[in-house]
XYZ file of C-alpha atoms in Angstrom:
631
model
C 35.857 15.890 -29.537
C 33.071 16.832 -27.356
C 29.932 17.772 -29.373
C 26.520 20.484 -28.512
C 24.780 19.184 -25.923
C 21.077 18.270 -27.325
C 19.625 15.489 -25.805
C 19.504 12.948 -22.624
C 19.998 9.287 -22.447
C 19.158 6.435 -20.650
C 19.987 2.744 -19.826
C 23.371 1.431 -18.880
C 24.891 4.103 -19.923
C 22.655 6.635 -17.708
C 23.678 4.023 -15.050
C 27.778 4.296 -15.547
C 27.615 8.283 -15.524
C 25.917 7.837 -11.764
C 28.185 5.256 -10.616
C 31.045 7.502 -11.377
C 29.925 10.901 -10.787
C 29.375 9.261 -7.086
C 26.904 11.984 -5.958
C 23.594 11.022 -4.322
C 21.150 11.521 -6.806
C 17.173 10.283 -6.482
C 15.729 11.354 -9.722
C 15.539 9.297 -13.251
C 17.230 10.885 -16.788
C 14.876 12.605 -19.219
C 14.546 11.878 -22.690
C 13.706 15.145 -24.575
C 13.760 13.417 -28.053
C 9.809 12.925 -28.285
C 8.151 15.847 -30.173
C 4.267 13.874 -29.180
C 2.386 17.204 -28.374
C 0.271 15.066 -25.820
C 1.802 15.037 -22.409
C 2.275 12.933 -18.830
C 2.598 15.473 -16.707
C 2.649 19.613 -17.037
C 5.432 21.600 -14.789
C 4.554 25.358 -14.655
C 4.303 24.968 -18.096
C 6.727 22.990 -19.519
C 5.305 19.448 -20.799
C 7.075 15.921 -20.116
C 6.489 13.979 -23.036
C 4.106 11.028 -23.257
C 6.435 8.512 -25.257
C 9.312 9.787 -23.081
C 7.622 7.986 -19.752
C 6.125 5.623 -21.672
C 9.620 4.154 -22.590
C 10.623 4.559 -18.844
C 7.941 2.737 -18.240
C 8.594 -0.093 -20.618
C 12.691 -0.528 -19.558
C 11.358 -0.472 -15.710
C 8.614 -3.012 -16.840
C 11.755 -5.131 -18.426
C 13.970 -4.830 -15.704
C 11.468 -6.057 -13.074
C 9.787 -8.711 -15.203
C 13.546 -10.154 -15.497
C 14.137 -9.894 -11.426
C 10.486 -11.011 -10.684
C 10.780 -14.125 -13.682
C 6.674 -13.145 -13.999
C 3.929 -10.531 -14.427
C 4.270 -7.782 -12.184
C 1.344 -8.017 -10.102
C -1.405 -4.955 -10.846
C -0.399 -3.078 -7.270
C 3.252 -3.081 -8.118
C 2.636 -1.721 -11.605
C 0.860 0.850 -10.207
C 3.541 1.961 -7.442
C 5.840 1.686 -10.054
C 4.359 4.264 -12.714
C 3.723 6.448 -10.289
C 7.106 6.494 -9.311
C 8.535 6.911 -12.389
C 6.072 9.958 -12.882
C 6.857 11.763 -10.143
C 10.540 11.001 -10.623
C 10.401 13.043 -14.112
C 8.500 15.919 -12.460
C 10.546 15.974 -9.713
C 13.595 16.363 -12.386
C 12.130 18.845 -14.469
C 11.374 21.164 -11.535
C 15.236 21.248 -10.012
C 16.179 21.600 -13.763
C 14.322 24.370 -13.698
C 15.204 25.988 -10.620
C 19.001 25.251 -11.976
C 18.409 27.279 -14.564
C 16.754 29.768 -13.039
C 19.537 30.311 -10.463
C 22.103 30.194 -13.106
C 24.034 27.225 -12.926
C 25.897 26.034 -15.240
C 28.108 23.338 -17.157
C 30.988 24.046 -19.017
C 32.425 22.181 -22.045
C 35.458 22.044 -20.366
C 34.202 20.631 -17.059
C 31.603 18.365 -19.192
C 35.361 16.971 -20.909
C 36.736 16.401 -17.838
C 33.685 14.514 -16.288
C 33.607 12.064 -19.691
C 37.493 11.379 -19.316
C 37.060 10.198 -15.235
C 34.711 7.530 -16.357
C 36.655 4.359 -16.029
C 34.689 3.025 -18.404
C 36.048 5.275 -21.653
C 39.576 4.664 -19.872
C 42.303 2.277 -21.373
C 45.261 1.646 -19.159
C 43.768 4.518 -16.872
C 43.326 7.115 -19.686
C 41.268 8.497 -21.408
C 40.485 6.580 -24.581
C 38.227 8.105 -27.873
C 37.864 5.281 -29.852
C 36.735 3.447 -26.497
C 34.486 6.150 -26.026
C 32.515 6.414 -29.403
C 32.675 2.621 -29.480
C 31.041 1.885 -26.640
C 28.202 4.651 -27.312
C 27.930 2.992 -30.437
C 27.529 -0.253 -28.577
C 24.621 0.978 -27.230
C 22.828 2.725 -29.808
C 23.952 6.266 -28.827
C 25.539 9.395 -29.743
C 28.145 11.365 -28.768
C 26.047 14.613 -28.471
C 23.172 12.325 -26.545
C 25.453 10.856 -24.241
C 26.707 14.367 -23.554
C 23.455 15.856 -23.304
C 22.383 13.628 -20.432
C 25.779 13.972 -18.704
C 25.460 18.048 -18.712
C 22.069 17.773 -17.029
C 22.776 15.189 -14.467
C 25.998 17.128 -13.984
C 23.666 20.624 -13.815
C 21.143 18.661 -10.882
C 24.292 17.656 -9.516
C 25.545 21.442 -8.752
C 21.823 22.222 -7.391
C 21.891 18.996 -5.467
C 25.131 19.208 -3.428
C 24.532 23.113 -3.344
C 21.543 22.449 -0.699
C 23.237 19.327 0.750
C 26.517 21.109 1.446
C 24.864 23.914 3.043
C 23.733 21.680 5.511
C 26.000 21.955 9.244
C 25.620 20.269 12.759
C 26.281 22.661 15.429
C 28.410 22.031 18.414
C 26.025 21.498 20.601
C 24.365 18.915 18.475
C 27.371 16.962 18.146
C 28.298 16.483 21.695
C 24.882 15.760 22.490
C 24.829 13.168 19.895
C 27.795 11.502 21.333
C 26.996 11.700 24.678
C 23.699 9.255 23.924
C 25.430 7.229 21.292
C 28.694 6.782 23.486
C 26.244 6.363 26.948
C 27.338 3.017 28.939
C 24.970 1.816 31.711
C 25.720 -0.835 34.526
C 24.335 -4.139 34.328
C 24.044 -7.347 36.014
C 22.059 -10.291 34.559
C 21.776 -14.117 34.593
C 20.621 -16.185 31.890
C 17.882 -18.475 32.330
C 18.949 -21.842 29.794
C 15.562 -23.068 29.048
C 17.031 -26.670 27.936
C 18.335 -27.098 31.718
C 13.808 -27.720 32.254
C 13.579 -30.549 28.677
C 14.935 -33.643 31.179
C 11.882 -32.602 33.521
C 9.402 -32.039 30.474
C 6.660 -34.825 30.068
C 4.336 -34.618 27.372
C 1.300 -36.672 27.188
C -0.638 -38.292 24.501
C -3.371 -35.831 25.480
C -1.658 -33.189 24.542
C -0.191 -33.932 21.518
C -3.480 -35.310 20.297
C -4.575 -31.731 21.331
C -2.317 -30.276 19.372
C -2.567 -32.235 16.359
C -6.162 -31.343 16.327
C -5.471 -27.597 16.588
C -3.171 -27.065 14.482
C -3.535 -29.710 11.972
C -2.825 -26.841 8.940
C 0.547 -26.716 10.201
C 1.156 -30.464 8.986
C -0.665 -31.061 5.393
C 0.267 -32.752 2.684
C 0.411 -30.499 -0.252
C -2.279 -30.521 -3.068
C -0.752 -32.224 -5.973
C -1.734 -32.902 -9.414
C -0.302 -35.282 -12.120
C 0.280 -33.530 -15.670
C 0.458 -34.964 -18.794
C 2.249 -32.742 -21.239
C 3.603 -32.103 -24.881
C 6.374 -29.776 -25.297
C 7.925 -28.181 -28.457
C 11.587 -26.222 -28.349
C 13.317 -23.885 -30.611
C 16.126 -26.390 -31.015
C 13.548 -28.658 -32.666
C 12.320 -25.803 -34.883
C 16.153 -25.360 -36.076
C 16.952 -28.935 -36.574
C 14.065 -28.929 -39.212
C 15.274 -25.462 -41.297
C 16.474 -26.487 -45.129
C 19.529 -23.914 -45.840
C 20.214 -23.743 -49.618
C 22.914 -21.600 -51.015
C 20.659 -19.643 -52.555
C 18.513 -18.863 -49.864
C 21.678 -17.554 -48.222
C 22.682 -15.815 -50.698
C 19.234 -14.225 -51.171
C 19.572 -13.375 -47.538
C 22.802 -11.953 -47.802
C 21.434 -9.682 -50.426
C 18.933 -8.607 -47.818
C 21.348 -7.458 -45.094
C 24.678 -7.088 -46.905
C 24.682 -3.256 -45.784
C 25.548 -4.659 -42.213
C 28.685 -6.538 -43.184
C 30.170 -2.972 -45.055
C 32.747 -1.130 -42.787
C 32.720 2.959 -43.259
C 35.360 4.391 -43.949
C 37.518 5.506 -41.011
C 40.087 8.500 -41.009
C 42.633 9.272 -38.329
C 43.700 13.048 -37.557
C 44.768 15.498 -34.716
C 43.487 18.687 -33.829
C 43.924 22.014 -32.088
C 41.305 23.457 -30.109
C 41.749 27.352 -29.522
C 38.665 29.433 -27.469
C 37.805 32.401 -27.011
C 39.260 32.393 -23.153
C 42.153 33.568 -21.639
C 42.035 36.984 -22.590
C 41.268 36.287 -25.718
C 38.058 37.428 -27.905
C 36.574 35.777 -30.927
C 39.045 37.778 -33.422
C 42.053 36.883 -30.943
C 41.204 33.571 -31.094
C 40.617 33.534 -34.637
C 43.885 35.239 -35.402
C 45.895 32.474 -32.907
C 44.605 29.896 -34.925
C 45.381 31.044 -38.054
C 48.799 31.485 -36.906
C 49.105 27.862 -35.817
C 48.057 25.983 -38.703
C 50.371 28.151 -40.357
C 53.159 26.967 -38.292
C 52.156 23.205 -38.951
C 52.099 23.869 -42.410
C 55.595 24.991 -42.363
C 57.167 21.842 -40.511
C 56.576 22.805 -36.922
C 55.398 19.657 -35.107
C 51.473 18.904 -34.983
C 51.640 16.930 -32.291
C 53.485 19.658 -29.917
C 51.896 22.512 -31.165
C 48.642 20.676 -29.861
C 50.254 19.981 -26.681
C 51.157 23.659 -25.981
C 48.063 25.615 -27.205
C 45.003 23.514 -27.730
C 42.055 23.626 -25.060
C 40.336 20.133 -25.969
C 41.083 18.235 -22.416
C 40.239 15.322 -24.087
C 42.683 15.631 -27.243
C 45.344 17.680 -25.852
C 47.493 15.657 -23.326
C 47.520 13.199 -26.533
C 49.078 15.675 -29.009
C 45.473 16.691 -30.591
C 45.098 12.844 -31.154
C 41.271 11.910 -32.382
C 41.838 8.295 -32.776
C 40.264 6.469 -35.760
C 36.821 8.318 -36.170
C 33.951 7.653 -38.790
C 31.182 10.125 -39.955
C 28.678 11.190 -37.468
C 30.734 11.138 -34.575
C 31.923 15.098 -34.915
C 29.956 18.217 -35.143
C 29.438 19.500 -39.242
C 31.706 21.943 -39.801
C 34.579 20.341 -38.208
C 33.283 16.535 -40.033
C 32.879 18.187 -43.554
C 36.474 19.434 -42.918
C 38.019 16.675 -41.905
C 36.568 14.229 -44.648
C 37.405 16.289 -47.274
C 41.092 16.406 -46.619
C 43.961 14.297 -47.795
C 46.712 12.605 -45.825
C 49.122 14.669 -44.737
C 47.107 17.743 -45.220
C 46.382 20.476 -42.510
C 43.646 22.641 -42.563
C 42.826 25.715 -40.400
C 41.036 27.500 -39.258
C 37.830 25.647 -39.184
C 35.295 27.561 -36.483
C 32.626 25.115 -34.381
C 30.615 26.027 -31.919
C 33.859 25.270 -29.397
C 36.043 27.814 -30.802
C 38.430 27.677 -33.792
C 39.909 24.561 -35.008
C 43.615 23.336 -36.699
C 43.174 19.897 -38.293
C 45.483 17.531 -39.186
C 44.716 14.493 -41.754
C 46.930 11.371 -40.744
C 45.696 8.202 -42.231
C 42.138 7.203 -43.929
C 41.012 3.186 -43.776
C 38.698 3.009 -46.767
C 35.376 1.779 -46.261
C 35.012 -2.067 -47.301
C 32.119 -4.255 -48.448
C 32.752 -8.458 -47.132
C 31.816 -10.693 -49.388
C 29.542 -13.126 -49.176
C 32.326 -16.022 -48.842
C 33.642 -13.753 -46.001
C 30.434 -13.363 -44.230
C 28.358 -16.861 -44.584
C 29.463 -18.151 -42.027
C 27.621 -15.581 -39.802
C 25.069 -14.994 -42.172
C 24.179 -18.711 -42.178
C 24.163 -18.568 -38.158
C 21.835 -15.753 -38.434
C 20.050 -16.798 -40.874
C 19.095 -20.434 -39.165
C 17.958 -18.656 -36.181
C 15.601 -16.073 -38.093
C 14.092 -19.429 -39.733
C 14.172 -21.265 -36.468
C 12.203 -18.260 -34.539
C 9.699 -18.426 -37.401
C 9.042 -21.907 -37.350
C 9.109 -22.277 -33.530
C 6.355 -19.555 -33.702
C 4.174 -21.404 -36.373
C 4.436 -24.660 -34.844
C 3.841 -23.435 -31.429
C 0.024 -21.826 -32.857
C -0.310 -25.193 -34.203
C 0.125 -27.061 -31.344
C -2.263 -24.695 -29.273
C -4.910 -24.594 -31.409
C -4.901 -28.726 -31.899
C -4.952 -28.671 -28.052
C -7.970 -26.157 -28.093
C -9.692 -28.356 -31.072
C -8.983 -31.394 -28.795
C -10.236 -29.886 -25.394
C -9.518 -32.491 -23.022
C -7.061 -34.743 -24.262
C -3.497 -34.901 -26.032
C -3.180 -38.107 -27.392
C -4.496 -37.145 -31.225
C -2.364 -33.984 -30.878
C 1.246 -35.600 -29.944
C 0.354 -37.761 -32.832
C -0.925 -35.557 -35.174
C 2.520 -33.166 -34.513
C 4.697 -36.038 -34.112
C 5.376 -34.888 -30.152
C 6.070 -36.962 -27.516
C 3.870 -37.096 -23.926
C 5.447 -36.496 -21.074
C 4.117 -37.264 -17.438
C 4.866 -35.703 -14.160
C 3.691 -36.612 -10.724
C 2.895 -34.951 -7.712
C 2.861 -31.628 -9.047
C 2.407 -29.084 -6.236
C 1.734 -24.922 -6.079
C 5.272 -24.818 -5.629
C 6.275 -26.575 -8.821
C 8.297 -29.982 -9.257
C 9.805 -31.804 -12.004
C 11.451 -30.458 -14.822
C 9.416 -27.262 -14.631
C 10.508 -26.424 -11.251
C 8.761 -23.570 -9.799
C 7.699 -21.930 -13.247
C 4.809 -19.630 -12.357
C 3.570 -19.691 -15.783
C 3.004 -23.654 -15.449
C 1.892 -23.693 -11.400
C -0.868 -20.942 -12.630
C -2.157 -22.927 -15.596
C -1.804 -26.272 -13.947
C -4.196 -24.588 -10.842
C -6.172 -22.905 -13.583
C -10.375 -23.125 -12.594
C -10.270 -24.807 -16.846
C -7.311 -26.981 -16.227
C -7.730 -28.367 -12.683
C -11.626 -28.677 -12.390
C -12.912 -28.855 -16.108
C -9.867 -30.807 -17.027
C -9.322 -28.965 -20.520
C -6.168 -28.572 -21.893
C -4.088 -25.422 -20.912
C -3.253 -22.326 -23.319
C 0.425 -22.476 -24.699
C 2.602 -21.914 -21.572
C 6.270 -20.248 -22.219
C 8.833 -21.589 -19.968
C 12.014 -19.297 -20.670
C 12.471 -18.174 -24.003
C 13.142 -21.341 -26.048
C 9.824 -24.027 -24.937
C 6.460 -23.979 -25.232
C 4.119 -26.281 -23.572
C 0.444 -27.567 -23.366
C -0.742 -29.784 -20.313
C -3.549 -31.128 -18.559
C -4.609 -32.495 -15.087
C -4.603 -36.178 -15.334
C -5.223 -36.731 -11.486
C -5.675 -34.325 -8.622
C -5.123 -34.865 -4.611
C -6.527 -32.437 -2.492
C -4.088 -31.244 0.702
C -4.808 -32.865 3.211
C -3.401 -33.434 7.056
C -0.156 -35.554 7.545
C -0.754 -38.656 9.830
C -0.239 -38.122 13.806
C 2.032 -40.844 13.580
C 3.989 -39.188 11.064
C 4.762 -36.046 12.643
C 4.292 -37.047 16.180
C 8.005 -36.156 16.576
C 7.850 -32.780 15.678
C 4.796 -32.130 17.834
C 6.252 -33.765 21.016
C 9.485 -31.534 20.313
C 7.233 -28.494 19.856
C 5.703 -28.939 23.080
C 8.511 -30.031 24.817
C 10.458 -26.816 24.115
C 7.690 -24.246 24.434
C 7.587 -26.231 28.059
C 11.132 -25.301 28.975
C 10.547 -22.218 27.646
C 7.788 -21.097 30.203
C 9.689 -23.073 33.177
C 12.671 -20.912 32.473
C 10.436 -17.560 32.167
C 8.451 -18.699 35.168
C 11.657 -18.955 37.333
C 13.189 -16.011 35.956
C 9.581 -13.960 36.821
C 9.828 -15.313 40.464
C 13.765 -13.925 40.220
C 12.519 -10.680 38.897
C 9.718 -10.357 41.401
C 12.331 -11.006 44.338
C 14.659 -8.355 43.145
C 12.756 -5.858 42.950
C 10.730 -6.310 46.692
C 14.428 -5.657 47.917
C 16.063 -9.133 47.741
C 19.863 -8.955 46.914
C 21.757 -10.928 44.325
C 22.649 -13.215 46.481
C 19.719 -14.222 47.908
C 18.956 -15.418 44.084
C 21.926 -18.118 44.538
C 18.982 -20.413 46.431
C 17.070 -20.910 43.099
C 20.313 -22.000 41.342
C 21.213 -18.527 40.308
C 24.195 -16.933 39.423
C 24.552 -13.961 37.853
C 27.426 -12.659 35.511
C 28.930 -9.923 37.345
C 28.137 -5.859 37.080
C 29.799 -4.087 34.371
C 29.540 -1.127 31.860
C 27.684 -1.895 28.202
C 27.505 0.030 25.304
C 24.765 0.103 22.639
C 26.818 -2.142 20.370
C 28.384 -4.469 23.307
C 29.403 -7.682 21.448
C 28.842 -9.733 24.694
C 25.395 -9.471 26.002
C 22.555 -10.778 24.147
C 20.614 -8.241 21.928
C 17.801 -8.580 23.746
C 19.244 -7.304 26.984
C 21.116 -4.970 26.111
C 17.725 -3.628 24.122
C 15.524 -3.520 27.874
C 19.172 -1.938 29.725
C 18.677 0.890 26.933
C 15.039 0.675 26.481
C 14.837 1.898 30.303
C 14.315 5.431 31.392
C 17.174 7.146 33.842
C 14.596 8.112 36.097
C 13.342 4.302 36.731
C 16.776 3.603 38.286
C 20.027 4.656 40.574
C 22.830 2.698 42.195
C 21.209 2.305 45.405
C 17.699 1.249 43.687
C 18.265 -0.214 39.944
C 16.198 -1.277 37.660
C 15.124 -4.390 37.409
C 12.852 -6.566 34.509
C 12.986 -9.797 32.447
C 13.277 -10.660 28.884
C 12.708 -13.568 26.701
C 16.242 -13.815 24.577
C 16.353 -14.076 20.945
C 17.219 -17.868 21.324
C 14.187 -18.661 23.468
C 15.983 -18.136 26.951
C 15.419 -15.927 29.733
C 17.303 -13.384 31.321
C 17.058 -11.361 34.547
C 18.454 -8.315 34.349
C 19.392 -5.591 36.592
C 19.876 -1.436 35.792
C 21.854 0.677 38.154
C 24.247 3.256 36.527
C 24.566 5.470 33.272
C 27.620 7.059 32.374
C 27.121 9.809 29.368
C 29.860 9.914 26.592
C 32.107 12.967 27.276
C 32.501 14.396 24.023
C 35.911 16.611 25.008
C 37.594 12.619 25.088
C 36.751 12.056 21.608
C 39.297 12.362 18.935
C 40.151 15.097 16.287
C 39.964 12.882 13.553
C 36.680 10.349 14.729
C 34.968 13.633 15.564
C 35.665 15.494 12.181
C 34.190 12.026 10.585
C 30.588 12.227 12.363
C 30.590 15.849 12.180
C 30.482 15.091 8.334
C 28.352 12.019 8.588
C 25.540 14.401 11.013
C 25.971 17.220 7.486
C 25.628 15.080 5.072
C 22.674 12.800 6.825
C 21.155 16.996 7.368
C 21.671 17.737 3.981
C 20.099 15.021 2.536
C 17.131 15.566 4.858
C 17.335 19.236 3.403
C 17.114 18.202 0.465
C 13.988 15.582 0.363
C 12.435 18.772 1.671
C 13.545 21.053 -0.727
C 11.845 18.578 -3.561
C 8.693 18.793 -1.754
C 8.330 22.781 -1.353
C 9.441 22.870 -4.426
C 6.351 20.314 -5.738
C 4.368 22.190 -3.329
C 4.712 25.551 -4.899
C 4.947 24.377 -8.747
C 1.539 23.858 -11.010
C 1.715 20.683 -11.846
C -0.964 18.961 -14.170
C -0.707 14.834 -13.907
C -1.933 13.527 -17.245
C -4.026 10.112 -15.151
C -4.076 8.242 -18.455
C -0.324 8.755 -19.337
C 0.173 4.480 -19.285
C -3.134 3.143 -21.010
């Protein structure tokens, strides 16, 4: 049963309802639960909330903090708020304009929209219990859920109302073919620049020369060696005493989490005032029904044939197993308040008039604490263990702060072990790998040049470590000998690289004073053959096929093509030759393919269309940005 739409929502669930409405949409949900009379941001008038982007804020903050595995640095923080700003304004002024030019969003077509979601679906339908159990999942309500699903669904009608108004003309279409169909002649040759390595030398000279130059290019990394004392939460948990009674004390604590509320299973009919029918009509129909089903007619038919819930109806009126809360009053106070068997009716909502049905109730049921220790215990242990990892972790950093430059009387004092790792680097090593939170305190001005122990440093969620610099190496260039190699084959390909784009320059130069093809067949020369290329020609090498397109029409004919050079992607060269262009005839291209891109050009219009439709419409509003909205 679909409840009053009141409020929006936001996480995963704001996430599913995107992914399977499938419509482009570029704004963020709203949360109008926060009654804070400051504001972020005014829109002719109507205030966004301060805790509302605040919380944005914070779940961004979360989401990119898990992706980045560090602080966000200050510059993305700051793109990031902004964004999220301007994403909420942007949303409030197309709600606004919605409303304004009347759209709106039925219950029915709200229904229908939950049922599609795959995610409420069992064996391709439609399932309740799924439904309210996954909202509960996820802290949320039915109404909530709904709320943010009616105004995503209400931007949605705005939204695809300006993108579907978008067209491509004729005109615009076959010229758009005509340049993304084009073909132009070419003849090239390809230039291998390994055919000039067996007539490279390089000299001492000039890899000393190098070396010198570019000795950056070949340092050793700085490295330090750390000394370190660790402690982990598994440590913490090995040490926690569990007595009965302290479980039982805990139990007492939280026992209101292991009771089940009671559960009742029923049907309903759903009748509205549509149809033809007004208020007293529909009233009147109802009344009639539910005195059917009390005389023996079947429940489960009757609901089939008359009642307008899309999400009950096709299932007899069936509710599924349902708990309070999850049903708007009127229709909840009814429906608890029966007995099995019983059928009740009419019972009026803000949906219309109701017929209920009372199947089954599951009583409500308290474990015991037999029933729950075992999970009580679990939780228990890890409550404890957080606790004591905390305390012992503030131990261990303030004995490191007492002790300032050394950890021996600390691992002692805390019974810890030292651990050692060498040749430490800015890019991590050893069991800390590249843990930024380590390679920043480890580099730290305190740590590396005072030599003072570090602050507590997190790594993940379950260690905690202190360290200091035992040793330090500065970087510092490799040997010559050692990377003599690698400079010799440096040198020796950029050599066959300029051989090859000499010759091919002296090929290019010939061509175009007059010189035919053939004449090119005395510097060893031999090109591939003319032929038509597309844009996406699989053959040629990208960067050809980039200078055959790259050239104007006018720079070329058949009798007089173009001609230029190009340094390949692979470090080749090629000469290349222009002589023909051959437009794509847009009468050749079929029905179907054409229907297709006439669709892709709309949409890519409307969505253009749209991006300006958001800024006239910022342009025109009064908006007021409250600049301190995220201190």
């Amino acid at each position: 049963m679909l409840q009053t739409i009141r409020d929006k929502i936001t996480g995963w669930v704001a996430g599913l309802f995107l992914g399977a409405i499938g419509v482009v949409f570029v704004f963020w949900g709203i949360d109008f639960q926060s009654t804070n009379a400051a504001f972020a941001a005014k829109v002719d008038g109507e205030r966004i909330p301060v805790e509302t982007v605040r919380q944005a804020w914070q779940r961004r903050q979360s989401q990119l903090q898990q992706m980045l595995r560090n602080e966000l640095p200050p510059e993305m923080a700051k793109a990031q708020q902004k964004a999220i700003l301007d994403q909420y304004i942007q949303q409030t002024l197309l709600t606004q304009r919605a409303n304004d030019f009347g759209y709106k969003v039925s219950d029915e077509a709200l229904a229908r929209r939950v049922m599609e979601i795959p995610e409420f679906q069992v064996e391709g339908k439609f399932n309740a219990d799924r439904y309210n159990g996954l909202l509960r999942q996820n802290g949320l309500t039915e109404a909530r859920f709904e709320s943010q699903l009616q105004g995503d669904l209400l931007l949605e009608q705005l939204q695809k109302g300006v993108v579907d108004s978008a067209f491509a003309v004729p005109y615009e279409l076959d010229r758009r073919y005509a340049l993304e169909k084009q073909q132009r002649e070419v003849d090239y040759v390809l230039i291998a620049a390994n055919d000039f390595l067996p007539s490279v030398t390089v000299t001492d000279e000039q890899i000393q020369k190098f070396y010198e130059q570019n000795s950056k290019d070949f340092l050793l990394p700085e490295t330090v060696d750390l000394q370190y004392i660790e402690l982990t939460r598994e440590q913490a948990e090995s040490k926690v005493d569990v007595s009965e009674q302290a479980l039982k004390e805990h139990f007492e604590q939280v026992k209101d989490r292991f009771t089940s509320p009671e559960r009742r299973k029923g049907r309903h009919i759903l009748i509205t005032a549509t149809d033809g029918l007004d208020d007293a009509a529909a009233q009147k129909k109802a009344q009639e029904l539910t005195d059917k089903a009390k005389g023996g007619a079947d429940f489960a038919q009757l609901a089939k044939q008359n009642s307008k819930d899309p999400g009950s109806a096709a299932q007899g009126g069936d509710l599924g197993w349902a708990q309070k809360g999850m049903f708007v009053g009127p229709f909840e106070d009814a429906l608890f308040s029966m007995k099995p068997g019983e059928i009740r009716g009419p019972v009026k909502t803000q949906f219309g008039y109701h017929v209920l049905q009372l199947e089954n109730v599951e009583a409500g049921r308290q474990q015991t604490f037999d029933e729950a220790r075992a999970e009580v215990e679990a939780e228990f242990r890890k409550d404890k263990a957080q606790t004591a990892f905390y305390d012992d972790s503030q131990k261990m950093a303030d004995a490191a702060f007492a002790a300032l430059t050394e950890l021996d009387t600390v691992a002692k004092s805390m019974n810890l072990q030292l651990h050692d790792i060498k040749g430490f680097t800015r890019e991590g090593g050893g069991e800390f790998g590249a843990d930024k939170g380590v390679i920043d305190a480890a580099f730290s001005e305190d740590v590396l040049d005072r030599r003072q122990n570090s602050p507590l440093v997190a790594v993940g969620e379950d260690k905690a470590v202190v360290l200091r610099v035992t040793a330090h190496k500065e970087a510092e260039p490799r040997p010559l000998a050692e990377v003599r190699g690698q400079i010799e084959a440096r040198l020796r390909s950029q050599a066959a690289r300029e051989a090859a784009a000499a010759k091919g320059a002296d090929a290019v130069a010939r061509l175009q004073k007059g010189e035919s093809w053939e004449s090119l067949s005395a510097l060893g020369l031999k090109p591939v053959g003319k032929r038509f290329v597309t844009r996406d020609d699989s053959i040629a090498p990208p960067a050809v096929l980039r200078s055959v397109f790259q050239a104007s029409k006018s720079e070329f004919s058949e009798a007089k093509p173009y001609v230029t050079g190009v340094t390949t992607d692979d470090g080749n060269y090629a000469v290349v030759a222009v002589s023909q262009v051959r437009s794509g005839e847009a009468d050749k291209e079929p029905a179907q393919e054409r229907t297709a891109r006439r669709r892709q050009a709309e949409v890519r219009a409307g969505n253009e269309e749209l991006t300006a439709y958001v800024d006239e419409a910022q342009r025109n509003a009064d908006i007021v940005r409250n600049d301190k909205v995220f201190e």
